[in-house]
PDB file of C-alpha atoms in Angstrom:
ATOM      1  CA  GLN A 272       0.224  -9.203  -0.518  1.00  0.00           C
ATOM      2  CA  VAL A 273       0.180 -11.963  -3.137  1.00  0.00           C
ATOM      3  CA  GLN A 274       3.123 -14.334  -3.092  1.00  0.00           C
ATOM      4  CA  LEU A 275       3.751 -17.131  -5.561  1.00  0.00           C
ATOM      5  CA  VAL A 276       6.342 -19.836  -4.939  1.00  0.00           C
ATOM      6  CA  GLU A 277       7.249 -22.330  -7.646  1.00  0.00           C
ATOM      7  CA  SER A 278       8.875 -25.697  -7.076  1.00  0.00           C
ATOM      8  CA  GLY A 279       9.482 -28.965  -8.867  1.00  0.00           C
ATOM      9  CA  GLY A 280      12.052 -27.988 -11.465  1.00  0.00           C
ATOM     10  CA  GLY A 281      15.146 -30.042 -12.132  1.00  0.00           C
ATOM     11  CA  LEU A 282      17.149 -32.092 -14.613  1.00  0.00           C
ATOM     12  CA  VAL A 283      15.276 -34.672 -16.667  1.00  0.00           C
ATOM     13  CA  PRO A 284      16.251 -36.697 -19.769  1.00  0.00           C
ATOM     14  CA  PRO A 285      14.419 -36.214 -23.071  1.00  0.00           C
ATOM     15  CA  GLY A 286      11.090 -38.007 -22.976  1.00  0.00           C
ATOM     16  CA  GLY A 287      10.860 -37.662 -19.217  1.00  0.00           C
ATOM     17  CA  SER A 288       8.266 -35.950 -17.034  1.00  0.00           C
ATOM     18  CA  LEU A 289       8.137 -33.310 -14.324  1.00  0.00           C
ATOM     19  CA  ARG A 290       5.420 -31.718 -12.219  1.00  0.00           C
ATOM     20  CA  LEU A 291       5.813 -28.044 -11.355  1.00  0.00           C
ATOM     21  CA  SER A 292       3.896 -26.545  -8.448  1.00  0.00           C
ATOM     22  CA  CYS A 293       2.913 -22.939  -7.752  1.00  0.00           C
ATOM     23  CA  LYS A 294       1.789 -22.180  -4.211  1.00  0.00           C
ATOM     24  CA  LEU A 295      -0.202 -18.999  -3.661  1.00  0.00           C
ATOM     25  CA  SER A 296      -0.104 -17.437  -0.236  1.00  0.00           C
ATOM     26  CA  GLY A 297      -2.068 -14.571   1.168  1.00  0.00           C
ATOM     27  CA  ARG A 298      -5.096 -14.950  -1.068  1.00  0.00           C
ATOM     28  CA  THR A 299      -7.576 -17.513  -2.385  1.00  0.00           C
ATOM     29  CA  LEU A 300      -6.364 -19.252  -5.514  1.00  0.00           C
ATOM     30  CA  ASN A 301      -9.659 -19.465  -7.376  1.00  0.00           C
ATOM     31  CA  THR A 302     -10.101 -15.687  -7.433  1.00  0.00           C
ATOM     32  CA  TYR A 303      -7.098 -15.315  -9.743  1.00  0.00           C
ATOM     33  CA  ASN A 304      -6.342 -16.066 -13.349  1.00  0.00           C
ATOM     34  CA  LEU A 305      -3.177 -18.171 -13.378  1.00  0.00           C
ATOM     35  CA  ALA A 306      -0.530 -18.893 -15.963  1.00  0.00           C
ATOM     36  CA  TRP A 307       2.833 -20.485 -16.576  1.00  0.00           C
ATOM     37  CA  PHE A 308       5.484 -18.770 -18.668  1.00  0.00           C
ATOM     38  CA  ARG A 309       9.050 -19.773 -19.438  1.00  0.00           C
ATOM     39  CA  GLN A 310      12.194 -17.918 -20.388  1.00  0.00           C
ATOM     40  CA  THR A 311      15.710 -18.642 -21.623  1.00  0.00           C
ATOM     41  CA  PRO A 312      18.609 -16.168 -21.936  1.00  0.00           C
ATOM     42  CA  GLU A 313      18.093 -16.126 -25.705  1.00  0.00           C
ATOM     43  CA  LYS A 314      14.340 -15.521 -25.752  1.00  0.00           C
ATOM     44  CA  GLU A 315      11.698 -13.247 -24.309  1.00  0.00           C
ATOM     45  CA  ARG A 316       9.310 -14.639 -21.725  1.00  0.00           C
ATOM     46  CA  GLU A 317       7.100 -17.170 -23.506  1.00  0.00           C
ATOM     47  CA  PHE A 318       3.538 -18.212 -22.707  1.00  0.00           C
ATOM     48  CA  VAL A 319       3.082 -21.890 -21.779  1.00  0.00           C
ATOM     49  CA  ALA A 320      -0.383 -22.374 -20.253  1.00  0.00           C
ATOM     50  CA  ALA A 321      -3.148 -20.507 -18.437  1.00  0.00           C
ATOM     51  CA  ILE A 322      -6.335 -21.196 -16.526  1.00  0.00           C
ATOM     52  CA  ARG A 323      -9.113 -18.655 -16.059  1.00  0.00           C
ATOM     53  CA  ARG A 324     -10.629 -18.002 -12.641  1.00  0.00           C
ATOM     54  CA  ASN A 325     -14.187 -18.024 -13.995  1.00  0.00           C
ATOM     55  CA  GLY A 326     -15.026 -21.389 -15.460  1.00  0.00           C
ATOM     56  CA  GLY A 327     -11.492 -22.699 -15.379  1.00  0.00           C
ATOM     57  CA  HIS A 328     -11.016 -22.484 -19.149  1.00  0.00           C
ATOM     58  CA  LEU A 329      -7.558 -23.710 -20.164  1.00  0.00           C
ATOM     59  CA  TYR A 330      -5.196 -22.287 -22.759  1.00  0.00           C
ATOM     60  CA  TYR A 331      -1.956 -23.814 -24.056  1.00  0.00           C
ATOM     61  CA  ALA A 332       0.869 -22.778 -26.333  1.00  0.00           C
ATOM     62  CA  ASP A 333       0.932 -24.845 -29.518  1.00  0.00           C
ATOM     63  CA  SER A 334       4.421 -26.078 -28.653  1.00  0.00           C
ATOM     64  CA  VAL A 335       3.232 -27.816 -25.476  1.00  0.00           C
ATOM     65  CA  LYS A 336      -0.320 -28.816 -26.398  1.00  0.00           C
ATOM     66  CA  GLY A 337      -0.845 -32.530 -25.832  1.00  0.00           C
ATOM     67  CA  ARG A 338       2.261 -32.811 -23.634  1.00  0.00           C
ATOM     68  CA  PHE A 339       1.635 -30.337 -20.793  1.00  0.00           C
ATOM     69  CA  THR A 340      -1.411 -30.130 -18.533  1.00  0.00           C
ATOM     70  CA  MET A 341      -2.214 -27.243 -16.218  1.00  0.00           C
ATOM     71  CA  SER A 342      -4.486 -27.698 -13.224  1.00  0.00           C
ATOM     72  CA  ARG A 343      -5.264 -26.138  -9.888  1.00  0.00           C
ATOM     73  CA  ASP A 344      -6.196 -27.446  -6.458  1.00  0.00           C
ATOM     74  CA  ASN A 345      -8.185 -24.760  -4.692  1.00  0.00           C
ATOM     75  CA  ALA A 346      -8.088 -26.600  -1.378  1.00  0.00           C
ATOM     76  CA  GLU A 347      -4.280 -26.602  -1.496  1.00  0.00           C
ATOM     77  CA  ASN A 348      -4.106 -23.098  -2.996  1.00  0.00           C
ATOM     78  CA  THR A 349      -1.722 -24.568  -5.554  1.00  0.00           C
ATOM     79  CA  ALA A 350      -1.519 -24.646  -9.339  1.00  0.00           C
ATOM     80  CA  TYR A 351       0.329 -27.373 -11.208  1.00  0.00           C
ATOM     81  CA  LEU A 352       1.971 -27.905 -14.560  1.00  0.00           C
ATOM     82  CA  ASP A 353       2.380 -31.551 -15.515  1.00  0.00           C
ATOM     83  CA  MET A 354       4.974 -31.844 -18.243  1.00  0.00           C
ATOM     84  CA  ASN A 355       5.337 -35.080 -20.210  1.00  0.00           C
ATOM     85  CA  ASN A 356       7.462 -36.171 -23.141  1.00  0.00           C
ATOM     86  CA  LEU A 357       9.872 -33.353 -22.429  1.00  0.00           C
ATOM     87  CA  GLU A 358      12.162 -32.088 -25.171  1.00  0.00           C
ATOM     88  CA  ALA A 359      15.443 -30.212 -25.090  1.00  0.00           C
ATOM     89  CA  GLU A 360      13.549 -27.152 -26.346  1.00  0.00           C
ATOM     90  CA  ASP A 361      11.540 -27.140 -23.108  1.00  0.00           C
ATOM     91  CA  THR A 362      14.671 -26.193 -21.158  1.00  0.00           C
ATOM     92  CA  ALA A 363      13.974 -22.850 -19.473  1.00  0.00           C
ATOM     93  CA  VAL A 364      13.175 -21.136 -16.214  1.00  0.00           C
ATOM     94  CA  TYR A 365       9.461 -21.581 -15.591  1.00  0.00           C
ATOM     95  CA  TYR A 366       7.474 -18.823 -13.911  1.00  0.00           C
ATOM     96  CA  CYS A 367       4.042 -18.878 -12.348  1.00  0.00           C
ATOM     97  CA  ALA A 368       1.901 -15.757 -12.686  1.00  0.00           C
ATOM     98  CA  ALA A 369      -1.400 -14.519 -11.257  1.00  0.00           C
ATOM     99  CA  GLY A 370      -3.753 -11.740 -12.283  1.00  0.00           C
ATOM    100  CA  ARG A 371      -7.167 -10.395 -11.326  1.00  0.00           C
ATOM    101  CA  GLY A 372      -7.966  -8.281 -14.377  1.00  0.00           C
ATOM    102  CA  THR A 373      -6.673 -10.562 -17.136  1.00  0.00           C
ATOM    103  CA  ILE A 374      -8.823 -10.111 -20.223  1.00  0.00           C
ATOM    104  CA  LEU A 375      -9.115 -12.540 -23.122  1.00  0.00           C
ATOM    105  CA  SER A 376      -6.696 -10.619 -25.319  1.00  0.00           C
ATOM    106  CA  THR A 377      -3.963 -10.740 -22.647  1.00  0.00           C
ATOM    107  CA  VAL A 378      -4.296 -14.319 -21.407  1.00  0.00           C
ATOM    108  CA  ARG A 379      -1.149 -15.293 -23.350  1.00  0.00           C
ATOM    109  CA  LEU A 380       0.824 -12.138 -22.572  1.00  0.00           C
ATOM    110  CA  PRO A 381       3.019 -11.323 -19.550  1.00  0.00           C
ATOM    111  CA  THR A 382       1.199  -7.991 -19.306  1.00  0.00           C
ATOM    112  CA  GLY A 383      -1.981  -9.861 -18.404  1.00  0.00           C
ATOM    113  CA  TYR A 384      -0.605 -10.760 -14.974  1.00  0.00           C
ATOM    114  CA  ASP A 385       0.328  -8.695 -11.948  1.00  0.00           C
ATOM    115  CA  TRP A 386       2.203 -11.082  -9.679  1.00  0.00           C
ATOM    116  CA  TRP A 387       5.058 -13.445 -10.456  1.00  0.00           C
ATOM    117  CA  GLY A 388       6.992 -16.149  -8.703  1.00  0.00           C
ATOM    118  CA  GLN A 389      10.768 -16.361  -8.577  1.00  0.00           C
ATOM    119  CA  GLY A 390      10.947 -19.124 -11.186  1.00  0.00           C
ATOM    120  CA  THR A 391      12.066 -22.741 -11.151  1.00  0.00           C
ATOM    121  CA  PRO A 392      14.634 -24.055 -13.656  1.00  0.00           C
ATOM    122  CA  VAL A 393      13.909 -27.020 -15.909  1.00  0.00           C
ATOM    123  CA  THR A 394      16.729 -28.670 -17.849  1.00  0.00           C
ATOM    124  CA  VAL A 395      16.008 -31.397 -20.372  1.00  0.00           C
ATOM    125  CA  SER A 396      19.230 -33.165 -21.240  1.00  0.00           C
ATOM    126  CA  SER A 397      20.712 -36.629 -21.468  1.00  0.00           C
TER     127      SER A 397
END
């Protein structure tokens, strides 16, 4: 059974930073493709960043490129999302996702992932 638990969300002023964590239990992290998505009540779930299990290639949404950095620590079985220069538009619930069979065409799609965490809320506001 794969379980993902996110943490690190909170309230931060515009221009601030947060680090989100995604702990994987029950399996070895580096055998999974991993991603972060976010969602607000007004929008569908939106791709943020992903890292492939083979080679560790990184992908980012254009809206976060240069501000967010995804990484993973295999020894800790944890993936991270470092978010800098946060904007009000980054306010959302952030979800971690994992998949074994993610193909290139689905890296940025929710359908590319089989397991999801419960989400951690991020609010960017002064």
